[in-house]
Each structure stands twice: as C-alpha cells, then as structure tokens.
Coordinates of C-alpha atoms in Angstrom, one line a residue:
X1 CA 37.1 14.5 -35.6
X2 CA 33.7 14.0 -35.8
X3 CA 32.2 13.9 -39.6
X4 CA 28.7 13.8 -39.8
X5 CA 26.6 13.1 -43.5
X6 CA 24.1 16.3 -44.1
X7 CA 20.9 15.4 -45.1
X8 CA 19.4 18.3 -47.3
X9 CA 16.5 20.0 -46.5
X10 CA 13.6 19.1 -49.2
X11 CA 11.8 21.8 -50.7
X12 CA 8.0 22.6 -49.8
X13 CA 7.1 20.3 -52.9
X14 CA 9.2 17.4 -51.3
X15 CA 11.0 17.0 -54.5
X16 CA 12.1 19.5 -57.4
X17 CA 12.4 23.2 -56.4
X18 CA 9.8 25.4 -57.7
X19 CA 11.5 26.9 -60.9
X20 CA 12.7 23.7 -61.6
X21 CA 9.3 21.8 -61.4
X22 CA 8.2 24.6 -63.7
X23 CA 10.3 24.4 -66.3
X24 CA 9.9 20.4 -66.2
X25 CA 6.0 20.9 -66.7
X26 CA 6.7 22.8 -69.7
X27 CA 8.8 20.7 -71.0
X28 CA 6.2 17.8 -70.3
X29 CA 3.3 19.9 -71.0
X30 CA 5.2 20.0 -74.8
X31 CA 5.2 16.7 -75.6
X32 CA 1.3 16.3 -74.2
X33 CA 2.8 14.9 -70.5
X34 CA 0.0 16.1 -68.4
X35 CA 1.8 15.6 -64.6
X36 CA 4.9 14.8 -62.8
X37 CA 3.2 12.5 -60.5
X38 CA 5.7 9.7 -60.9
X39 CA 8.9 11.6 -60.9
X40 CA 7.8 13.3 -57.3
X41 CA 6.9 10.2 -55.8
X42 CA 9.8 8.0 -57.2
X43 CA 12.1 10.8 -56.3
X44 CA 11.1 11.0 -52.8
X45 CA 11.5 7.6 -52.1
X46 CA 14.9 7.8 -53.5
X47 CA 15.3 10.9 -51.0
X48 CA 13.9 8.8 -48.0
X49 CA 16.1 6.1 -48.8
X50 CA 19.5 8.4 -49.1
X51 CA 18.4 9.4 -45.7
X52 CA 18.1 6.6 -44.1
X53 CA 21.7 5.5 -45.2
X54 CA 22.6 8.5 -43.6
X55 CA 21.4 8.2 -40.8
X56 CA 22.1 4.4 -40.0
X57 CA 26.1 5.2 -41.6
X58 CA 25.9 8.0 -38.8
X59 CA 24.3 5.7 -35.7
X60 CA 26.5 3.2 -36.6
X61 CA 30.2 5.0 -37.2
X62 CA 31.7 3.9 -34.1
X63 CA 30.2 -0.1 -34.4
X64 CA 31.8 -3.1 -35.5
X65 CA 30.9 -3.1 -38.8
X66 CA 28.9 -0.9 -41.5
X67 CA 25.5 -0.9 -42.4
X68 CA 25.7 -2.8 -45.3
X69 CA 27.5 -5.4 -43.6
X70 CA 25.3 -5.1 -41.0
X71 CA 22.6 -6.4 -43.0
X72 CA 24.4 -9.2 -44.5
X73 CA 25.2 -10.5 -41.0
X74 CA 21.3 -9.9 -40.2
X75 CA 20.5 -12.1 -43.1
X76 CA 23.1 -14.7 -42.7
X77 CA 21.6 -15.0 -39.0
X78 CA 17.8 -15.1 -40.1
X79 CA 19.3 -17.1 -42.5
X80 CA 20.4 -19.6 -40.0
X81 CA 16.9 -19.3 -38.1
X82 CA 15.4 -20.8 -41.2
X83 CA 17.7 -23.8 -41.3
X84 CA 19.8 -22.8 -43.5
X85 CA 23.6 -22.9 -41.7
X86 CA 25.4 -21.2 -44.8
X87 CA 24.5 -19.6 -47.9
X88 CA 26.1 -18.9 -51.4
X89 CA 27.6 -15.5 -51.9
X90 CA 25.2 -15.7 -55.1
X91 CA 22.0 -16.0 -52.9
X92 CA 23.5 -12.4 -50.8
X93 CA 24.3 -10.3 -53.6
X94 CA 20.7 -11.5 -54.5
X95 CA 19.0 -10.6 -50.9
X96 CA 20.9 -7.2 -50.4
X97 CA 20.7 -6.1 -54.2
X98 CA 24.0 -5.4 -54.8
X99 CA 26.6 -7.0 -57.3
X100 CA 28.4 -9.7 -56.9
X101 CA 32.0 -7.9 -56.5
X102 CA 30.1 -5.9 -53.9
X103 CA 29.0 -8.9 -51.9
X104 CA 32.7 -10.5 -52.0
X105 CA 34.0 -7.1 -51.2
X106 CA 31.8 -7.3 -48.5
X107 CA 32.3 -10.8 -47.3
X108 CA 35.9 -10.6 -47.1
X109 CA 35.9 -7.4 -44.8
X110 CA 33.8 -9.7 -42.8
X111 CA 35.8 -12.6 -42.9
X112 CA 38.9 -10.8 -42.1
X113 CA 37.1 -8.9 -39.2
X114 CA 36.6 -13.3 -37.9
X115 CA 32.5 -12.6 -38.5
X116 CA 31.9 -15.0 -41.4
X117 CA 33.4 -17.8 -42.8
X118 CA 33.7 -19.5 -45.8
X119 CA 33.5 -23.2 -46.2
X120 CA 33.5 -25.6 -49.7
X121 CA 29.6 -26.5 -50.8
X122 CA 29.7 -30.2 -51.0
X123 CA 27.6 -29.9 -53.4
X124 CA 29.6 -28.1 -55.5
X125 CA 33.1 -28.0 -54.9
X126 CA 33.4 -24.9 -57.2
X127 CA 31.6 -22.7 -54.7
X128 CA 31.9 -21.5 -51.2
X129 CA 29.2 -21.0 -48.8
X130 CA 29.5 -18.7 -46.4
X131 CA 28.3 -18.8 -42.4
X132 CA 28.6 -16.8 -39.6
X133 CA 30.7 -17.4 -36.5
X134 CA 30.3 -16.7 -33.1
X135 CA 31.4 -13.7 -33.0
X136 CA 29.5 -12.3 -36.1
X137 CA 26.6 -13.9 -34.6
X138 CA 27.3 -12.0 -31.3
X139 CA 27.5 -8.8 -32.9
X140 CA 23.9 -9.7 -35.1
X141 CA 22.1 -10.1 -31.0
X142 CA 24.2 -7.0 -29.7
X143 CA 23.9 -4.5 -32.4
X144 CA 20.4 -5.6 -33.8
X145 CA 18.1 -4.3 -31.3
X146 CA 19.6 -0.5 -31.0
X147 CA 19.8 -0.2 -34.5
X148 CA 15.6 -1.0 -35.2
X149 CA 14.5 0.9 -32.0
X150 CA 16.8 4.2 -33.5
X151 CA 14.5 3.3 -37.2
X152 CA 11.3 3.2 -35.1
X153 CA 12.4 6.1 -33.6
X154 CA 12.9 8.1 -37.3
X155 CA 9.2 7.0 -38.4
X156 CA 7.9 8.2 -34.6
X157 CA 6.5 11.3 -36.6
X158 CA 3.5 8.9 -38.1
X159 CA 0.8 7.2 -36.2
X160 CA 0.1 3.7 -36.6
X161 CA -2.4 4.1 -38.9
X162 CA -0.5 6.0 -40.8
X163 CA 2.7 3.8 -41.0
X164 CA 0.3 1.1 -42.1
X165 CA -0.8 3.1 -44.7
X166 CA 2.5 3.8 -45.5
X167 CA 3.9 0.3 -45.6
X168 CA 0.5 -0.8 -47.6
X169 CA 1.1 2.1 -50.7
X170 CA 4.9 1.7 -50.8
X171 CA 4.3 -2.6 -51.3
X172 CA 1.9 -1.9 -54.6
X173 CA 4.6 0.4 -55.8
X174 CA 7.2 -2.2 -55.4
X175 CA 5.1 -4.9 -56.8
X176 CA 4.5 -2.7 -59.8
X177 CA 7.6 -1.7 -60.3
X178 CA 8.7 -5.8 -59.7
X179 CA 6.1 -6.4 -62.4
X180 CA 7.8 -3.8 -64.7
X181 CA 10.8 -5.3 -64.7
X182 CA 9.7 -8.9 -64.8
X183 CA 8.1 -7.8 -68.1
X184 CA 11.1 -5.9 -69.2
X185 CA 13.4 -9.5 -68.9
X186 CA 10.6 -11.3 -70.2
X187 CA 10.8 -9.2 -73.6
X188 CA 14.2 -9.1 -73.7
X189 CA 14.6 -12.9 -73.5
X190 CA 12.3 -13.1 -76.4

C-alpha cells in the first residue's frame, strides 16, 4: 500500500479563499483594520512549511529514519564537525524547536534503532549527553545528500536571484518575529 500525504491546492490569493478573505476584511474593516497583509504572508509560510513536511515525510517513507530524526542526526553530525562529540538533549529540543518529551521521544527511537547513544556528562552526572555512532553517522553521509538535492529540486521554480531574494525577506521576518518574542519574555519577566 502506498499512502501518499495530499498537499492542497492554494487558492489564487495564496491564502484565504475569496468569500472568506471577504468576510475577514469586513470584519477588520469594522474595527478600523485597514489590510490582511500579515495574516496572508504568515499564513503562506505556514502553508510552505506544511508542504515541505510533506514532501520530505513522502521522499523519505521507505529510509531509515523520519524527517525529524533525520535532522537531529544532521545536527548531532554538524555538531560533531564543530568539536562538540555529544550534546545535551536540552541543547536538541532547543535546535529542532520542539519540546523536550519530543526530543527524548525522539532520541530513544534513535537509540533503539543503534544511531545515537547516550553517555553520563562528567560534568554533571545528572544528565546524559547524547552522540551519534557509526551507524547513525553512516546514515547522516548516505541519506544527506539525496534529501538537499530533492529540496533544491522543489525551489527549481525560482531563479537565483530570486531565491536570494527569498532567503533575504524571509530572514527580516524571522528576526522580527525573534525580536517579538524576545520582547514578549522580556515583559513578562518584569
């Protein structure tokens, strides 16, 4: 059986279909909201992003692991490249955004599957840290390279210029929308 995710088509505005953008500009219009600028773009990012974990969860169905764990085993490895052998499960939930219970859910698919493992922080001999072994190192080299060439392969519709341009809008949302919630803790702190 062969189960494949749909991805639904977007609507000509990208986002909201059109009686529903209408009846969400009079709402807005009524409360002196001029424009649904933010709620088309921040919704369409959300969109690309639901895609994308559609279509790496399909390319990667039959692999050796998931996309998620994918990535932690990518970041253990660069990880590693940095000098850094092993790494608290704190410092993944942190790097992959994701809760802790995900990243231990995570970690001990991975350690059962013999592609992590954990060893006591000398440090700290409360906490683990957690490295990757051969094998979860092999399948970082093996599975790495198809994966980005089938991602530059989805953005193929855009010329370089724009993907640049791309890339350049997309990090001043994210660093306003860092800023945001720096702020946010910031207040509530005080």
């Amino acid at each position: 059986i062969v189960r494949r995710r749909t991805i639904r088509p977007m609507t000509i505005s990208a986002i909201l279909p059109q009686p529903i953008a209408e009846r969400m500009s009079e709402l807005l219009a009524g409360s002196g909201v001029a424009g649904m600028q933010g709620v088309d773009v921040l919704r369409l990012v959300r969109a690309v992003n639901n895609a994308y974990d559609s279509v790496l969860a399909d390319a990667m169905r039959d692999g050796p692991v998931t996309p998620p764990r994918w990535r932690i085993l990518l970041r253990l490895w660069l990880e590693e490249q940095m000098g850094h052998s092993a790494v608290n499960p704190t410092h993944l939930s942190r790097t992959q955004q994701v809760s802790k219970n995900t990243i231990s859910e995570h970690l001990r698919g991975l350690e059962e599957a013999g592609l992590v493992e954990r060893e006591l922080d000398l440090a700290d001999r409360r906490q683990f840290k957690i490295r990757l072994t051969e094998e979860g190192r092999a399948v970082v080299q093996r599975c790495t390279p198809g994966h980005v060439q089938r991602l530059n392969e989805l953005i193929a519709c855009l010329t370089p210029q724009e993907s640049e341009q791309l890339v350049g809008i997309l990090n001043k949302l994210h660093s306003a929308l860092r800023a945001e919630c720096e702020y946010t803790a910031q207040a509530e702190k005080n």
